[in-house]
Short mmCIF file of C-alpha atoms in Angstrom, two decimals:
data_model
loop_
_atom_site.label_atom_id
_atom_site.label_comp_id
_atom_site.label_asym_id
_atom_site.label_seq_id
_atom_site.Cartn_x
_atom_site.Cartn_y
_atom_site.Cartn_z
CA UNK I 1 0.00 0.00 0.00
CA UNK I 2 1.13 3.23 -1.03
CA UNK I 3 1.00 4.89 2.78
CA UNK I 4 2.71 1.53 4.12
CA UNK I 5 6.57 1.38 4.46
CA UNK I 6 7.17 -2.17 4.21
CA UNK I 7 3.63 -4.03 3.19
CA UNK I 8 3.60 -7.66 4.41
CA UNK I 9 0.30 -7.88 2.95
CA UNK I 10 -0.82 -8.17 -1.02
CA UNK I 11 -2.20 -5.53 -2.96
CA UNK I 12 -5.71 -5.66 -4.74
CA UNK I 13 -4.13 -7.40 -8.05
CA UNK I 14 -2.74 -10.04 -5.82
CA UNK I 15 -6.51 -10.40 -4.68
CA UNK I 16 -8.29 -10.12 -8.16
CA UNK I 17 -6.13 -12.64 -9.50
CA UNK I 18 -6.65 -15.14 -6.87
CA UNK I 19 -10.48 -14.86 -7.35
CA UNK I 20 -10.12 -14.93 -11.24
CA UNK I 21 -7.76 -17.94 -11.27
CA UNK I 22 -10.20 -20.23 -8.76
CA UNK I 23 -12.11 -20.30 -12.10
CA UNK I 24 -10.28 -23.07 -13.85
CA UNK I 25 -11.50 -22.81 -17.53
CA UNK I 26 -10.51 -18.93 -17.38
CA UNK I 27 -7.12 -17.61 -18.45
CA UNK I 28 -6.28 -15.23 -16.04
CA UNK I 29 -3.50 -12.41 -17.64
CA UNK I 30 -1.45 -9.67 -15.21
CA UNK I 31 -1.45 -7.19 -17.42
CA UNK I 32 1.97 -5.66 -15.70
CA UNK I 33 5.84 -5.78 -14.97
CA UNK I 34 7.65 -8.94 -14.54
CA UNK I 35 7.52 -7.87 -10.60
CA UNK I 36 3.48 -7.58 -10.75
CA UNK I 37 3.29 -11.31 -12.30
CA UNK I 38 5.61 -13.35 -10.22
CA UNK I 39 4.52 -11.75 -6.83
CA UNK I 40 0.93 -12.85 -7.55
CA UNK I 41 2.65 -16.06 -9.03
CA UNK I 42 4.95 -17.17 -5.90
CA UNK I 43 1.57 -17.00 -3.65
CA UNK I 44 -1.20 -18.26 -6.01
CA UNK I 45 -0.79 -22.22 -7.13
CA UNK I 46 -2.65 -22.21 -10.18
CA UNK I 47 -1.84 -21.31 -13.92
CA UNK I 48 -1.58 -17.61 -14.54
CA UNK I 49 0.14 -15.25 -17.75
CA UNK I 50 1.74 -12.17 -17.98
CA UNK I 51 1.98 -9.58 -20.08
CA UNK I 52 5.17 -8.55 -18.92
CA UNK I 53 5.68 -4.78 -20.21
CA UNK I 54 8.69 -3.04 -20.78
CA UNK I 55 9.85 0.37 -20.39
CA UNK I 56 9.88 1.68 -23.90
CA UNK I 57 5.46 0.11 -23.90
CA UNK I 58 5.57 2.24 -21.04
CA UNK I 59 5.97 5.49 -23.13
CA UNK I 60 4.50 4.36 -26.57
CA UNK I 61 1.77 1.89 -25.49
CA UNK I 62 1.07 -1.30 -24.24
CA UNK I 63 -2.13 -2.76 -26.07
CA UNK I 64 -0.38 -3.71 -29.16
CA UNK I 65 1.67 -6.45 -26.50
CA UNK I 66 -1.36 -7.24 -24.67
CA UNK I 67 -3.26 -8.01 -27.57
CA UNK I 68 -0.32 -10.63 -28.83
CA UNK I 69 -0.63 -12.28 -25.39
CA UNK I 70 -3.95 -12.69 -25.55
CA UNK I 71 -4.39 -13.85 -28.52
CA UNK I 72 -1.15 -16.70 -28.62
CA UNK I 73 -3.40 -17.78 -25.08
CA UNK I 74 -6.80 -18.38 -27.25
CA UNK I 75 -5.11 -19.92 -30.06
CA UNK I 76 -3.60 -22.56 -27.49
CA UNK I 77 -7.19 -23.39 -26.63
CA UNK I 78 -8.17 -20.92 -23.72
CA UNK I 79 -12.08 -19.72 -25.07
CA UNK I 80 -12.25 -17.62 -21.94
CA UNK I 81 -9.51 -14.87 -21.10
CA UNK I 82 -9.43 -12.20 -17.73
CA UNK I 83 -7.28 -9.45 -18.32
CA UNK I 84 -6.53 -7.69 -14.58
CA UNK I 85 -4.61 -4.04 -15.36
CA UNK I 86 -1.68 -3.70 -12.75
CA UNK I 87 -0.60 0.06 -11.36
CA UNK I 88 1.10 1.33 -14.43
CA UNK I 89 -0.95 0.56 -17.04
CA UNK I 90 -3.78 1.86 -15.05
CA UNK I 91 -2.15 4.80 -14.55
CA UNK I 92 -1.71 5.52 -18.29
CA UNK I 93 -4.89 5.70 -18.85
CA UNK I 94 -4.76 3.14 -21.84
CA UNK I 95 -8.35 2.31 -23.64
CA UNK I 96 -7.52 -1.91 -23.67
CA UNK I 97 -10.80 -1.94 -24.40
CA UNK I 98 -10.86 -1.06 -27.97
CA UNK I 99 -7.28 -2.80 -28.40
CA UNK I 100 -8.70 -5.86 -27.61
CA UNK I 101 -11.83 -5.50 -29.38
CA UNK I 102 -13.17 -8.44 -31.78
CA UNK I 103 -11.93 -11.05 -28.60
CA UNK I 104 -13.67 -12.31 -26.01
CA UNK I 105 -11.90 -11.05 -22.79
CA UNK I 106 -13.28 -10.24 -18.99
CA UNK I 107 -11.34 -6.73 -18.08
CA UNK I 108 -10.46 -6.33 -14.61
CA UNK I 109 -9.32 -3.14 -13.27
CA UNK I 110 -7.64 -4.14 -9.79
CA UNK I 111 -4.14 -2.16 -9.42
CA UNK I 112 -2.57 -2.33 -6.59
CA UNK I 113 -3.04 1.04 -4.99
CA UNK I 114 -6.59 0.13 -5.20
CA UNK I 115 -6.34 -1.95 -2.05
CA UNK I 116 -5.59 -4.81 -0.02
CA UNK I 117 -5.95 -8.20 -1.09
CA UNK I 118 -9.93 -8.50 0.34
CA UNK I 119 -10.77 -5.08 -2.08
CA UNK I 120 -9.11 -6.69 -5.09
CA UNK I 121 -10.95 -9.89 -4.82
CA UNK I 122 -14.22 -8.35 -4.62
CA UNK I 123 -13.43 -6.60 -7.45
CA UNK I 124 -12.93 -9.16 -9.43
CA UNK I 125 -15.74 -11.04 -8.07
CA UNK I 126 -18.39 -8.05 -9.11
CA UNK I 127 -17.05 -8.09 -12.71
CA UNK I 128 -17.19 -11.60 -12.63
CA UNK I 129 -20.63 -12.09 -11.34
CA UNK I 130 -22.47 -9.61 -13.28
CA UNK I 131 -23.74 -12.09 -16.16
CA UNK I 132 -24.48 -14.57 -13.18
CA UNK I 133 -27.70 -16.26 -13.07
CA UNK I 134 -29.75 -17.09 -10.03
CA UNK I 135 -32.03 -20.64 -11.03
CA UNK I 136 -30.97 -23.28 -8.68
CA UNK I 137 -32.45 -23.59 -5.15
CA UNK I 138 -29.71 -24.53 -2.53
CA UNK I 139 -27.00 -21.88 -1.52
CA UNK I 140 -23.62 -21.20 -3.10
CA UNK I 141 -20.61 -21.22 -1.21
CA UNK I 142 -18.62 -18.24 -1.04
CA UNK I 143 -14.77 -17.31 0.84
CA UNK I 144 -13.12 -19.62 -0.74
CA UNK I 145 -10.03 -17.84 -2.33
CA UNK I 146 -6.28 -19.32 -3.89
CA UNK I 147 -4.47 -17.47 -1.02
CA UNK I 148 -5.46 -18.75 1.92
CA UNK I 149 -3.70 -21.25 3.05
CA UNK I 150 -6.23 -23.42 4.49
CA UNK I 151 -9.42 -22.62 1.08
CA UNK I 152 -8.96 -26.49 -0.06
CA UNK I 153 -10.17 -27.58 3.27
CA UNK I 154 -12.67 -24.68 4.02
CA UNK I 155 -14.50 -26.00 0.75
CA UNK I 156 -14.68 -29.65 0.94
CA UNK I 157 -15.93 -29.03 5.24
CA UNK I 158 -18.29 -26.64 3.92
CA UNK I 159 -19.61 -29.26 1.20
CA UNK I 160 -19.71 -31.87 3.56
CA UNK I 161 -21.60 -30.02 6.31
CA UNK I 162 -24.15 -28.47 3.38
CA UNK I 163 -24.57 -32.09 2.26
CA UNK I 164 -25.03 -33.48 5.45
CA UNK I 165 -28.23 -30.71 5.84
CA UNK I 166 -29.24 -31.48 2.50
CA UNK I 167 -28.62 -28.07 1.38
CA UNK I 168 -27.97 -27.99 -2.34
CA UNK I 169 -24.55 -26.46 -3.38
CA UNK I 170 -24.82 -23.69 -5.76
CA UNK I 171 -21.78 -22.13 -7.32
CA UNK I 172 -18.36 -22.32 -5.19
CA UNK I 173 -16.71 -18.88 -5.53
CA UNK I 174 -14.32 -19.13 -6.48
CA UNK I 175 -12.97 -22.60 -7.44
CA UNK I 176 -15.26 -23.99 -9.74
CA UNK I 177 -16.31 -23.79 -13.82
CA UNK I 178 -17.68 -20.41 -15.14
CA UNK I 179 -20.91 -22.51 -16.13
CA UNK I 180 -21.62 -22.69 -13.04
CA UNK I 181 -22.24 -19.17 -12.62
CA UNK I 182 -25.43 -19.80 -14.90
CA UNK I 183 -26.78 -22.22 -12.23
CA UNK I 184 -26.19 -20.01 -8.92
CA UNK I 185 -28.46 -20.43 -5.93
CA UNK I 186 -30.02 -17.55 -3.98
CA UNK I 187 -27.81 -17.32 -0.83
CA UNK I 188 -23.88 -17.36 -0.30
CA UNK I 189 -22.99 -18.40 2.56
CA UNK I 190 -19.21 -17.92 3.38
CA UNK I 191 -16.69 -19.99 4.51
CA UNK I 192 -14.29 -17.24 5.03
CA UNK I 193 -16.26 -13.80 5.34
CA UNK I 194 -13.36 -11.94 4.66
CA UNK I 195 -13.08 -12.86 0.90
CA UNK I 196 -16.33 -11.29 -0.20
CA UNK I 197 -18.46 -12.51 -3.30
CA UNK I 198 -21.78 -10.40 -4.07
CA UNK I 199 -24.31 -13.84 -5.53
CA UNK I 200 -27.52 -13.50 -4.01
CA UNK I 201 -28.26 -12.78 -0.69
CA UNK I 202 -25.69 -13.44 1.80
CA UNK I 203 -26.80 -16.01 4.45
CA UNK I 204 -24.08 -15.89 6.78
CA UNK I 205 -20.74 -17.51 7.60
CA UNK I 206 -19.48 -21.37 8.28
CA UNK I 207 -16.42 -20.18 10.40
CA UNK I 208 -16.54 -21.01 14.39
CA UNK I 209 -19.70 -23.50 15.72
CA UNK I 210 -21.80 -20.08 16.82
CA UNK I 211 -21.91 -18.67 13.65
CA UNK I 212 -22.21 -22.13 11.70
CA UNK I 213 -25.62 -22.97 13.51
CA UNK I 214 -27.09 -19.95 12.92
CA UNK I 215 -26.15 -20.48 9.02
CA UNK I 216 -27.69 -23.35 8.88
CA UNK I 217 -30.66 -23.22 10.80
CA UNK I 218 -31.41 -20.16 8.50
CA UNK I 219 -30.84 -21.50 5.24
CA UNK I 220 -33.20 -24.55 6.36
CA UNK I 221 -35.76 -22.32 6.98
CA UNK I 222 -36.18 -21.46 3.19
CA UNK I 223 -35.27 -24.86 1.54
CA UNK I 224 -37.46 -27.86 1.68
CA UNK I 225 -36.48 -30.86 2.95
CA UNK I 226 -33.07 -29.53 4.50
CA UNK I 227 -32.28 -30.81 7.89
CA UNK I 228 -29.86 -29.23 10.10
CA UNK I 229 -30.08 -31.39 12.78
CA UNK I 230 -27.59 -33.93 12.02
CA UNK I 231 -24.94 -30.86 11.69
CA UNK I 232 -26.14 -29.37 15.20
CA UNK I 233 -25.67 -32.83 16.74
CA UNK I 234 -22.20 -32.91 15.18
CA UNK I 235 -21.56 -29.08 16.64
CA UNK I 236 -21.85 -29.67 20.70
CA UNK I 237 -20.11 -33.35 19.99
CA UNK I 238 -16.74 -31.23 18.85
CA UNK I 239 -17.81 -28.49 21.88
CA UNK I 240 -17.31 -30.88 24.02
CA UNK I 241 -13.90 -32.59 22.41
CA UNK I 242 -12.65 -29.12 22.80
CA UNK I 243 -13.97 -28.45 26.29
CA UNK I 244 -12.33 -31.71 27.00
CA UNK I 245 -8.83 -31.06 25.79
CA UNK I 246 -8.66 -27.83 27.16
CA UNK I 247 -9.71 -28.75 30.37
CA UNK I 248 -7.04 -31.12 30.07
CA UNK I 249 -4.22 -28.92 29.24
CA UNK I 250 -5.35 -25.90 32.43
CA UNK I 251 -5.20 -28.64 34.88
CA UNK I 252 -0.99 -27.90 35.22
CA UNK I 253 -1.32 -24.78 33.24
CA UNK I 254 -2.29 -21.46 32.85
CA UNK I 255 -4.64 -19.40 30.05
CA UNK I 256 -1.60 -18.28 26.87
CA UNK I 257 -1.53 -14.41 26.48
CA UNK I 258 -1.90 -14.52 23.01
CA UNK I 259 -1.48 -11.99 19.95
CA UNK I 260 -3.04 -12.52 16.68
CA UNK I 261 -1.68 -10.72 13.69
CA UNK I 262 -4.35 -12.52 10.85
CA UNK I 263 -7.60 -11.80 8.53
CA UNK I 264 -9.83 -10.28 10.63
CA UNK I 265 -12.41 -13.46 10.46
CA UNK I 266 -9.39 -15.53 11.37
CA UNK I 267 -8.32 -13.59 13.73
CA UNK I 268 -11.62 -13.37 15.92
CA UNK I 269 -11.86 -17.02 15.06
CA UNK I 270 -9.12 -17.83 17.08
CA UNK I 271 -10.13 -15.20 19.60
CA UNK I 272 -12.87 -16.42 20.63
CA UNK I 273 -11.67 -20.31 20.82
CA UNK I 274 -8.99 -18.98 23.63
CA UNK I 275 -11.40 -17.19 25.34
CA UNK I 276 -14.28 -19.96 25.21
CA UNK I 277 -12.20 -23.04 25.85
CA UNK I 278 -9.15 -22.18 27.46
CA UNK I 279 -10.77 -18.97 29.68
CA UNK I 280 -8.19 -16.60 28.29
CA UNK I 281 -7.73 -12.84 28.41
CA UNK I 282 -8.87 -11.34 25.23
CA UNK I 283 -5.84 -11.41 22.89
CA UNK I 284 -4.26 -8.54 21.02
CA UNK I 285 -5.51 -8.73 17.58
CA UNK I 286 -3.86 -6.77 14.79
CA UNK I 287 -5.48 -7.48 11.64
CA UNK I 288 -4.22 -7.49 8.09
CA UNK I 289 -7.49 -6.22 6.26
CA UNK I 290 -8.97 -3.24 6.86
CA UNK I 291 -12.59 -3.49 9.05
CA UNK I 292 -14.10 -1.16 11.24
CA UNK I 293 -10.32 -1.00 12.54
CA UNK I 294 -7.53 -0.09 10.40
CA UNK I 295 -4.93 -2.65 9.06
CA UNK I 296 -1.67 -3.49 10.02
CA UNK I 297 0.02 -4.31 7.18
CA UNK I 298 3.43 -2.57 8.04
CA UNK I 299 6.27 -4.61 9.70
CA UNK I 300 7.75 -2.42 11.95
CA UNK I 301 4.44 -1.06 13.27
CA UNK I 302 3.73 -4.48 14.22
CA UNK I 303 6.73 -5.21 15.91
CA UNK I 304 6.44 -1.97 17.68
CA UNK I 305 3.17 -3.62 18.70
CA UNK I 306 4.36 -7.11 20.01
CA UNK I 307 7.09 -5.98 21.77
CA UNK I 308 6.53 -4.57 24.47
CA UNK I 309 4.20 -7.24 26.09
CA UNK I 310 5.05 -11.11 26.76
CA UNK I 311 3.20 -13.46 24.98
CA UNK I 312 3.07 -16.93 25.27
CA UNK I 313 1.10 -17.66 21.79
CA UNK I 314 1.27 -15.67 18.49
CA UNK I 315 -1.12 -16.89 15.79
CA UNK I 316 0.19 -15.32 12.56
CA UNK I 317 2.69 -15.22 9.63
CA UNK I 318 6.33 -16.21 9.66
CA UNK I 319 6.91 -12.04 10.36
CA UNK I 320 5.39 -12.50 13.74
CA UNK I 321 7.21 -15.99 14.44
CA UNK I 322 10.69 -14.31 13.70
CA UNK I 323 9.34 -11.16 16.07
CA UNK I 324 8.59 -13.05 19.15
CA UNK I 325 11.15 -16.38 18.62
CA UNK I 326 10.41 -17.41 22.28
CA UNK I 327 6.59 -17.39 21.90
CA UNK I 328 4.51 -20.86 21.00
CA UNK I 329 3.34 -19.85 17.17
CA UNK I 330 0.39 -21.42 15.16
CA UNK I 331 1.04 -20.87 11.56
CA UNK I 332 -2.73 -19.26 9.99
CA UNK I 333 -1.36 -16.30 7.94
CA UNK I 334 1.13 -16.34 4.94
CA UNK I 335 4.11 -16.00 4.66
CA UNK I 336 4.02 -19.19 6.60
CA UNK I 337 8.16 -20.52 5.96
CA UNK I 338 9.46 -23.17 7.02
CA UNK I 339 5.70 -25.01 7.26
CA UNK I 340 4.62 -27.24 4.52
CA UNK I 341 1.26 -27.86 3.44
CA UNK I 342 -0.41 -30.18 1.58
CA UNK I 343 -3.50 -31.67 2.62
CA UNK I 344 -6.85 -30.12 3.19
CA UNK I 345 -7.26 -28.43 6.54
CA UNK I 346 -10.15 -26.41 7.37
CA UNK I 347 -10.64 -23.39 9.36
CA UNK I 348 -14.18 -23.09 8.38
CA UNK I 349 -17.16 -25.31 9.62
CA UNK I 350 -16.82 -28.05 12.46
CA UNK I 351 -13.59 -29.76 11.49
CA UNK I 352 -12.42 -26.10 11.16
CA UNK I 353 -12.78 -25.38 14.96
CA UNK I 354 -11.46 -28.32 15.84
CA UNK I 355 -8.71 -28.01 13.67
CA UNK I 356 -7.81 -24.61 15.23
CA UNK I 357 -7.95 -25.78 18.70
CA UNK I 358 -5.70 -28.34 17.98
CA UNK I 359 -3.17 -26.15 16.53
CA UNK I 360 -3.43 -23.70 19.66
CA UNK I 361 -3.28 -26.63 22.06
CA UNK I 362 -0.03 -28.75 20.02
CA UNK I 363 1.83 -25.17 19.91
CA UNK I 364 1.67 -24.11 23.63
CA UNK I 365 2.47 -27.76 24.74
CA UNK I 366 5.57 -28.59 21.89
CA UNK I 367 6.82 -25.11 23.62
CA UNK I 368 6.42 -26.11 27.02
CA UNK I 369 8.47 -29.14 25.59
CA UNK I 370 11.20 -26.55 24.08
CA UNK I 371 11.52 -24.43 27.30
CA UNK I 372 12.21 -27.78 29.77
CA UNK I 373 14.66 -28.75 27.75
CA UNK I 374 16.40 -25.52 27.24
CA UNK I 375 15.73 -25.27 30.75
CA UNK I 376 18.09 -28.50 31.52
CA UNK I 377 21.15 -26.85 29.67
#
């Protein structure tokens, strides 16, 4: 961001991009510098172009190169092509428009100093969704978005629990086929609320067991034959799991003093599990996309931030790990180095919660662990 020193959070191209690119029969093209594609590139796993201008486009025009990228892309196959505009292009004030009339492209105006991350997603979503088509009952599911870490698993728990309702699933925005934007349902519901897709109504969020009830018992109320019973049986089963293991860990220890540098939805996520199940103080929550509460999105204003407390958890990116090197750390945000992940592991819905308490609980005991046995040196 243009006000920020040192960002440690992406811009809004980063964000349109990742929406864009969910949609896998769409050729998604950064219309930018080498620098503006393999940023988005290094975070995103999924197969995006570039455009990559040079200096001397800069002065007499870019279109002409834009239009030969676009065009080698269809003949290879691609029907569908996205075109998202980085800063300097935008800032030229070039009609691509016109220079890439006679071919079937979605434009995309996300640059950078647009936003964060969240603003260039929904963006891209709005453009996206305008030729959308509401005729399917059921609900679509919406937060689902190529840079979170944890969007595989957030999309197969949220299928799972909207199957085991017997909601009908919609559209999945965004990882899905653009057909399937001709077949939307009424109501989004999202699985993280901080990636925001405009299909429908929204009908609330499938992140933490509160907030997952009330989804459901809602979206039953205007589809026949859905059942949200089995799901709400399933919900206090996992309360009490994580009542259980928590209970376990205060017997011989205390409530973590936690910080929380994450997406805001995250972030109070994981707030509210400390406080409900462990009985901790609320934690410090700095939050990389902007709310009712700014965003803090610079490092050293963060550090400034952790320092001067002790904590005994941080829930954040590898920044925040390096920060406070003596703290327990749960791995939510990215940059997340050093961590590999593969599989699909939820934040949202029921396996989500559990998931996150499980994370909390494994990094305050493994650095327990780590302190004893420095301790014995």
């Amino acid at each position: 961001m243009p006000e920020c020193v040192n960002p440690i959070w992406p811009c809004a191209l980063t964000g349109a991009v990742s929406c864009l690119a969910g949609f896998r029969d769409l050729a998604v093209v950064i219309h930018g510098s080498s620098g503006c594609y393999y940023y988005p590139k290094s975070l995103i796993k999924a197969p995006i172009y570039g455009s990559f201008i040079l200096n001397e486009e800069v002065i007499f025009g870019t279109g002409g190169r834009l239009r030969s990228v676009v065009s080698e892309i269809m003949e290879n196959g691609s029907d569908r092509v996205a075109v998202v505009t980085s800063c300097v292009p935008a800032l030229m004030g070039e009609d691509l428009a016109s220079e890439l009339d006679g071919l079937q492209i979605l434009l995309v105006d996300a640059p950078g100093f647009l936003g964060d991350a969240e603003a260039g997603y929904r963006i891209a979503a709005e453009t996206l969704l305008k030729e959308a088509q509401i005729t399917v009952p059921g609900v679509n599911i919406g937060g689902i978005c190529l840079l979170d870490p944890f969007w595989r698993g957030n999309m197969h728990e949220s299928e799972r629990i909207l199957a085991m309702a017997g909601i009908p699933v919609g559209a999945v925005l965004s990882y899905d086929q653009l057909d399937t934007l001709s077949h939307a349902a009424p109501v989004t519901v999202a699985a993280n609320p901080d990636y925001e897709a405009l299909l429908g109504r929204p009908g609330g969020s499938l992140l933490g067991l509160p907030s997952l009830k009330q989804t459901l018992i809602d979206a039953a109320h205007t589809i026949p034959d859905a059942d949200p019973a089995p799901v709400l049986a399933e919900c206090e089963r996992a309360e009490e799991m994580a009542f259980t293991a928590c209970e376990k860990y205060l017997r011989r220890n205390d409530p973590p003093i936690a910080a929380i540098c994450a997406q805001a939805g995250y972030a109070s996520l994981f707030a509210d599990l400390l406080c409900t199940y462990l009985g901790a103080k609320r934690p410090l929550i700095l939050p990389r996309n902007v709310t009712d509460i700014p965003a803090n999105t610079d490092y050293d204003q963060i550090r400034s931030a952790l320092l001067p407390d002790t904590y005994d958890l941080v829930i954040g990116s590898s920044y925040e790990a390096r920060i406070l090197p003596d703290a327990a750390f749960v791995g939510i945000t990215p940059p997340n180095r050093g961590q590999i992940m593969l599989g699909s592991r939820p934040l949202a819905g029921i396996e989500g919660t559990l998931h996150a308490v499980e994370m909390i609980l494994n990094a305050v005991l493994d650095q327990k662990k780590k302190d004893y046995t420095r301790s014995l040196r």
